XYZ file of C-alpha atoms in Angstrom:
409
model
C 39.852 -32.022 -3.263
C 39.750 -28.705 -4.798
C 38.615 -27.017 -1.563
C 39.899 -29.437 1.024
C 36.616 -30.402 2.188
C 34.402 -33.543 2.228
C 32.699 -34.773 -1.031
C 29.549 -36.399 -0.024
C 27.620 -38.235 -2.613
C 26.158 -41.073 -0.817
C 22.439 -40.632 -0.473
C 22.446 -42.007 3.093
C 25.098 -39.354 4.118
C 23.527 -36.489 2.604
C 19.958 -37.522 3.391
C 18.982 -37.731 -0.186
C 16.198 -39.907 -1.377
C 13.975 -40.446 -4.271
C 11.794 -37.648 -3.433
C 14.609 -35.328 -4.291
C 14.458 -36.263 -8.017
C 13.140 -33.592 -10.353
C 9.542 -32.999 -10.247
C 7.091 -33.480 -13.262
C 6.079 -30.203 -14.901
C 2.602 -31.964 -15.426
C 2.582 -31.074 -19.057
C 3.330 -33.432 -21.948
C 6.176 -32.472 -24.522
C 3.373 -32.391 -27.088
C 1.358 -29.826 -25.204
C 4.599 -27.837 -24.377
C 5.327 -27.373 -28.039
C 1.875 -27.234 -29.655
C 1.401 -23.631 -29.606
C 5.064 -22.455 -29.118
C 8.575 -22.641 -30.650
C 9.981 -24.563 -27.565
C 13.550 -25.104 -27.300
C 14.813 -28.654 -26.789
C 15.755 -28.050 -23.355
C 12.339 -26.676 -22.009
C 11.184 -29.713 -20.252
C 14.462 -30.263 -18.381
C 14.524 -26.453 -17.551
C 11.037 -26.376 -16.075
C 11.387 -29.559 -14.263
C 14.516 -28.192 -12.552
C 13.042 -24.970 -11.909
C 9.987 -26.551 -10.367
C 11.854 -28.916 -8.108
C 14.061 -25.977 -6.761
C 11.040 -23.630 -6.060
C 9.029 -26.474 -4.513
C 11.657 -27.132 -1.757
C 11.496 -24.514 0.948
C 15.016 -22.867 1.591
C 14.486 -19.738 3.727
C 17.862 -18.357 4.725
C 19.365 -20.493 7.365
C 17.503 -23.657 6.491
C 19.011 -24.438 2.770
C 19.928 -27.902 3.572
C 17.243 -29.725 1.741
C 17.630 -27.766 -1.487
C 21.376 -28.015 -1.289
C 20.995 -31.754 -1.109
C 18.749 -31.836 -4.155
C 21.263 -29.671 -6.115
C 24.170 -31.833 -5.135
C 22.301 -35.117 -6.290
C 21.019 -33.468 -9.457
C 24.403 -32.160 -10.732
C 26.075 -35.539 -9.836
C 23.630 -37.502 -11.809
C 24.386 -35.002 -14.709
C 28.046 -35.856 -14.603
C 29.456 -33.135 -12.527
C 32.068 -33.416 -9.895
C 30.719 -31.814 -6.888
C 32.123 -30.361 -3.624
C 30.365 -29.128 -0.790
C 31.512 -26.526 1.617
C 30.085 -26.322 4.973
C 29.183 -22.854 6.042
C 29.226 -22.053 9.914
C 25.844 -21.815 11.976
C 24.707 -18.045 11.704
C 22.383 -17.880 14.698
C 20.147 -19.650 17.043
C 17.185 -19.614 14.589
C 18.908 -21.971 12.237
C 17.789 -25.660 12.190
C 20.285 -28.390 13.208
C 20.728 -29.511 9.675
C 24.100 -28.433 8.193
C 23.960 -25.724 5.496
C 26.598 -25.565 2.743
C 27.638 -23.959 -0.447
C 27.629 -26.289 -3.697
C 30.752 -26.062 -5.954
C 30.527 -28.155 -9.176
C 32.491 -28.444 -12.527
C 32.118 -30.787 -15.572
C 35.452 -31.697 -16.682
C 38.280 -34.441 -16.466
C 40.787 -34.190 -13.743
C 41.822 -31.135 -11.839
C 39.567 -28.068 -12.810
C 41.204 -24.966 -13.967
C 38.183 -22.563 -14.102
C 38.508 -19.462 -16.037
C 34.818 -18.500 -15.404
C 32.625 -18.809 -12.296
C 28.963 -18.906 -12.750
C 27.030 -18.200 -9.300
C 23.676 -17.436 -7.635
C 22.337 -18.242 -4.266
C 19.809 -21.011 -3.085
C 18.367 -19.375 -0.156
C 15.045 -17.167 -0.313
C 13.221 -14.805 1.848
C 10.286 -15.874 4.094
C 7.502 -16.983 3.918
C 7.821 -20.090 1.715
C 5.011 -19.801 -1.080
C 4.165 -23.144 -3.073
C 5.172 -23.578 -6.709
C 2.179 -22.994 -9.186
C 2.147 -22.782 -13.165
C -0.758 -21.775 -15.387
C -3.004 -24.318 -16.730
C -3.038 -25.403 -20.427
C -0.329 -25.843 -22.753
C 2.914 -24.241 -22.086
C 4.113 -21.499 -24.068
C 6.559 -18.715 -23.563
C 3.808 -16.620 -21.986
C 2.858 -19.311 -19.355
C 3.346 -17.815 -15.859
C 5.148 -19.530 -12.889
C 4.735 -18.597 -9.331
C 6.239 -19.466 -6.050
C 8.856 -18.227 -3.539
C 12.479 -18.145 -5.265
C 10.855 -18.525 -8.838
C 12.544 -15.202 -9.560
C 14.940 -14.625 -6.630
C 17.078 -16.532 -7.419
C 16.085 -20.055 -8.467
C 15.167 -18.914 -11.794
C 18.839 -17.895 -12.285
C 20.085 -21.265 -10.664
C 18.027 -23.229 -13.122
C 18.911 -21.351 -16.226
C 22.620 -21.425 -15.221
C 22.853 -25.183 -14.988
C 20.928 -25.650 -18.199
C 22.875 -23.150 -19.956
C 26.340 -24.826 -19.016
C 25.048 -28.323 -19.578
C 23.935 -27.340 -23.058
C 27.283 -25.869 -23.877
C 29.303 -28.797 -22.469
C 27.130 -31.273 -24.184
C 27.467 -29.360 -27.572
C 31.347 -29.221 -27.025
C 31.228 -25.444 -27.111
C 33.132 -25.143 -23.965
C 35.710 -27.376 -21.803
C 33.851 -28.478 -18.649
C 37.065 -27.639 -16.779
C 36.940 -23.931 -17.848
C 33.654 -23.287 -16.076
C 32.709 -23.680 -12.425
C 29.367 -23.502 -10.762
C 28.777 -22.073 -7.365
C 25.497 -21.916 -5.452
C 25.849 -20.150 -1.984
C 23.631 -19.992 0.961
C 22.636 -16.813 3.032
C 22.652 -14.265 0.332
C 19.476 -12.796 1.651
C 20.637 -11.976 5.200
C 24.255 -11.752 5.689
C 26.156 -12.984 2.556
C 27.827 -15.629 4.752
C 27.939 -18.373 2.035
C 29.796 -16.018 -0.411
C 32.131 -14.558 2.286
C 33.008 -18.096 3.309
C 33.713 -19.200 -0.181
C 35.840 -15.991 -0.860
C 37.662 -16.619 2.479
C 38.332 -20.235 1.512
C 40.290 -19.200 -1.718
C 42.844 -17.271 0.472
C 43.713 -20.334 2.261
C 44.201 -22.418 -0.843
C 47.946 -22.910 -2.039
C 46.749 -22.705 -5.749
C 43.403 -20.950 -5.777
C 41.493 -20.750 -8.992
C 42.177 -17.465 -10.854
C 38.874 -16.489 -12.324
C 38.939 -14.157 -15.333
C 35.381 -13.490 -15.043
C 32.537 -14.188 -12.652
C 28.581 -14.247 -13.740
C 26.313 -13.519 -10.892
C 22.679 -14.417 -11.333
C 20.050 -12.165 -10.000
C 16.528 -10.873 -11.395
C 17.691 -8.233 -13.881
C 14.744 -8.739 -16.436
C 17.517 -10.370 -18.493
C 19.260 -7.218 -19.045
C 22.918 -6.911 -18.313
C 23.381 -4.736 -15.403
C 26.114 -1.999 -15.256
C 26.018 -2.161 -11.588
C 24.012 -1.887 -8.592
C 23.576 0.456 -5.650
C 25.514 -0.089 -2.439
C 24.064 -0.470 1.074
C 24.184 0.132 4.588
C 22.117 -1.798 7.200
C 21.877 -0.388 10.337
C 20.185 -0.321 13.905
C 19.422 2.993 15.580
C 18.539 3.672 19.217
C 17.348 6.700 20.943
C 17.526 7.290 24.816
C 15.419 9.894 26.483
C 13.685 10.019 29.932
C 10.106 9.312 30.659
C 7.283 11.318 32.437
C 3.648 12.216 32.304
C 2.592 12.867 28.592
C 0.622 16.096 29.876
C 4.088 17.648 30.734
C 6.184 16.902 27.761
C 8.693 19.609 28.492
C 9.701 17.803 31.704
C 10.734 14.700 30.007
C 12.681 13.712 26.935
C 10.754 11.778 24.351
C 12.736 9.138 22.515
C 10.083 8.706 19.937
C 10.159 12.546 19.107
C 13.831 12.317 18.738
C 13.601 9.317 16.368
C 10.907 10.939 14.273
C 12.835 14.243 14.134
C 16.011 12.396 13.180
C 14.265 10.145 10.465
C 12.466 13.382 8.972
C 16.035 14.911 8.562
C 17.540 12.026 7.144
C 14.796 11.701 4.544
C 14.899 15.234 3.613
C 18.830 15.221 3.180
C 20.733 14.480 0.037
C 22.790 11.701 1.298
C 24.619 11.204 -2.057
C 23.806 11.001 -5.703
C 25.321 10.204 -8.878
C 24.335 10.189 -12.567
C 24.360 6.386 -13.077
C 22.705 5.334 -9.842
C 20.390 8.241 -8.961
C 19.897 9.108 -5.398
C 20.701 7.286 -2.132
C 17.537 6.168 -0.536
C 16.523 5.176 2.818
C 13.887 2.590 4.164
C 12.709 2.611 7.734
C 11.948 -0.941 7.939
C 11.410 -1.212 11.877
C 10.350 1.319 14.367
C 9.436 0.654 17.925
C 9.367 3.030 20.982
C 7.279 3.776 24.165
C 5.115 1.766 26.528
C 1.834 3.666 26.374
C 0.389 6.698 24.623
C 0.131 8.595 27.892
C 3.833 8.066 28.686
C 6.837 9.757 27.468
C 8.803 7.465 25.621
C 12.062 6.510 27.212
C 13.590 4.340 24.627
C 12.976 3.856 20.829
C 14.659 1.614 18.350
C 14.698 1.569 14.519
C 16.221 -0.411 11.593
C 16.996 1.194 8.328
C 18.371 0.017 4.958
C 20.013 2.520 2.932
C 20.651 1.986 -0.769
C 23.931 3.884 -1.535
C 24.237 5.701 -4.986
C 27.823 6.950 -4.583
C 31.351 5.158 -4.636
C 33.803 4.190 -4.318
C 32.602 0.551 -3.596
C 34.810 0.250 -0.435
C 34.221 3.678 1.118
C 30.896 4.838 -0.298
C 29.089 3.273 2.522
C 31.142 4.737 5.131
C 30.682 8.170 3.730
C 26.949 7.986 3.972
C 27.049 6.429 7.202
C 28.991 9.376 8.470
C 26.434 11.721 6.852
C 23.552 10.044 8.816
C 25.765 10.129 11.908
C 26.201 13.991 11.510
C 22.398 14.489 11.302
C 21.786 12.478 14.627
C 24.514 14.539 16.152
C 22.686 17.558 15.029
C 19.514 16.536 16.477
C 20.941 15.459 19.855
C 24.718 14.577 20.323
C 24.083 12.207 23.357
C 20.715 10.518 22.722
C 21.553 8.364 19.786
C 23.350 4.991 19.334
C 23.938 4.142 15.651
C 25.295 0.733 14.715
C 25.856 -0.534 10.988
C 26.517 -4.065 10.184
C 27.374 -3.792 6.635
C 28.403 -0.806 4.462
C 29.780 -0.602 0.966
C 29.383 1.913 -1.949
C 28.012 1.558 -5.437
C 29.092 -1.543 -7.210
C 30.120 -1.351 -10.881
C 29.731 -4.321 -13.197
C 30.962 -4.975 -16.765
C 28.152 -4.502 -19.241
C 29.800 -3.973 -22.680
C 28.732 -7.163 -24.431
C 26.958 -7.154 -27.581
C 23.218 -8.224 -27.877
C 22.190 -7.214 -24.241
C 20.120 -4.306 -23.071
C 21.667 -2.772 -19.990
C 20.292 -1.197 -16.792
C 21.334 -0.400 -13.222
C 19.816 -2.220 -10.156
C 18.852 -0.689 -6.803
C 19.269 -3.907 -4.709
C 22.411 -5.477 -3.242
C 24.181 -8.695 -4.441
C 26.802 -10.956 -3.285
C 29.395 -9.379 -5.887
C 31.194 -7.232 -3.273
C 31.683 -10.223 -1.072
C 33.729 -12.112 -3.558
C 37.258 -10.774 -3.596
C 39.474 -10.897 -6.380
C 40.395 -9.079 -9.640
C 38.055 -10.426 -12.386
C 35.339 -9.180 -14.661
C 31.790 -9.012 -12.950
C 28.437 -9.586 -14.807
C 25.240 -9.414 -13.227
C 22.294 -10.968 -15.227
C 19.171 -13.223 -14.650
C 15.506 -13.686 -15.467
C 12.523 -12.005 -13.774
C 12.023 -8.583 -12.225
C 13.053 -7.495 -8.705
C 9.746 -5.601 -8.539
C 7.788 -8.969 -7.818
C 10.676 -10.498 -5.816
C 10.378 -10.785 -2.007
C 6.598 -10.260 -2.491
C 3.419 -12.391 -2.318
C 2.944 -12.533 -6.168
C 6.716 -13.406 -6.989
C 6.543 -14.697 -10.706
C 7.990 -15.009 -14.048
C 7.286 -16.419 -17.457
C 8.586 -19.648 -19.150
C 9.975 -17.390 -21.873
C 11.793 -15.379 -19.194
C 13.786 -18.485 -18.254
C 14.458 -19.546 -21.758
C 15.698 -16.160 -22.724
C 17.984 -16.397 -19.494
C 19.498 -19.821 -20.639
C 20.449 -18.085 -23.955
C 21.751 -15.127 -22.112
C 23.897 -17.025 -19.752
C 25.303 -18.928 -22.636
C 26.293 -15.837 -24.360
C 27.873 -14.459 -21.364
C 29.817 -17.649 -20.602
C 31.215 -17.794 -24.290
C 32.065 -13.979 -24.100
C 33.848 -14.420 -20.794
C 35.875 -17.216 -22.079
C 36.821 -15.409 -25.251
C 38.156 -12.332 -23.384
């Protein structure tokens, strides 16, 4: 096997059944084309997208959607390998989670291009829904993962399938990779990347195409990130005599105010480094000086280089904490990387930069990197996650152009 891991195709082994077949889009092909110039693949694309979005796959619990992807690709004629990813934490279910690797060629694959996205989503699960009436390019589709990133997964699969069926690409030249865990720690991509270093003859990808919501623009890069826990230690007392105690809450508020007011790093391409205080907890009662306080922050890093930019910003925050109180704070970051540059010099695409993080820095190697996909990040992770049929179809065409461009380089 390519990755030296089990290839499990039997339904009994993978827990696959008829319920995992693509779901109907509930619209006849006549209605789908009645008022729109529908591409030939529309029905297949919408059916696949509906199936993916309808299966809950919150990070850590990707088994069922992984099973579906394996079965779907196998029935399409792909060779499919699965790569088990170690259990992440105690909140994960007992069912195995795995990356899906697939190619559609003869013999041992020699992939020049890797096309990849993630099959996990953020909580909570939101059911699939589509506008009533005839399907047109303006028809809206809703549901968790419809944008981030099952829209990319569906568009990628259909794009490659069409290219292979039309003999525009050799199936051995392009590999699909769908990973788990991108929304939390990137452990799926980390595991795939590490597996390449253990292979005697690993694939030498010339290019990797990453699927994320970019509004079908080709991203020239995205901000880096640091994700940190912050704790403040004071000593308690009666709130009527605050000078006799040391309020951990006050220390945290002063520190965060200073962090927000400071230019932590900016660049012409990515703008300002921004900070989100996502969690803040401290104290036991309003009339007690808080002895302990904790916070969780996510910082979007606008400076490079990719390997060191995050550490530079982390040190700037540490300097602020030391200025407020050089003994009270404990500052721990779990991931830190600088701005991530991508290739975007491809004819026919609008370009932009993104403020979110991706799996791009988690995959080692010397290859061109493209970031592209349907839908906008502005609705991802929210209660109204949605995109249009036209978004998905445009993405199919976009992924095809990117694959052909990457193969021609």
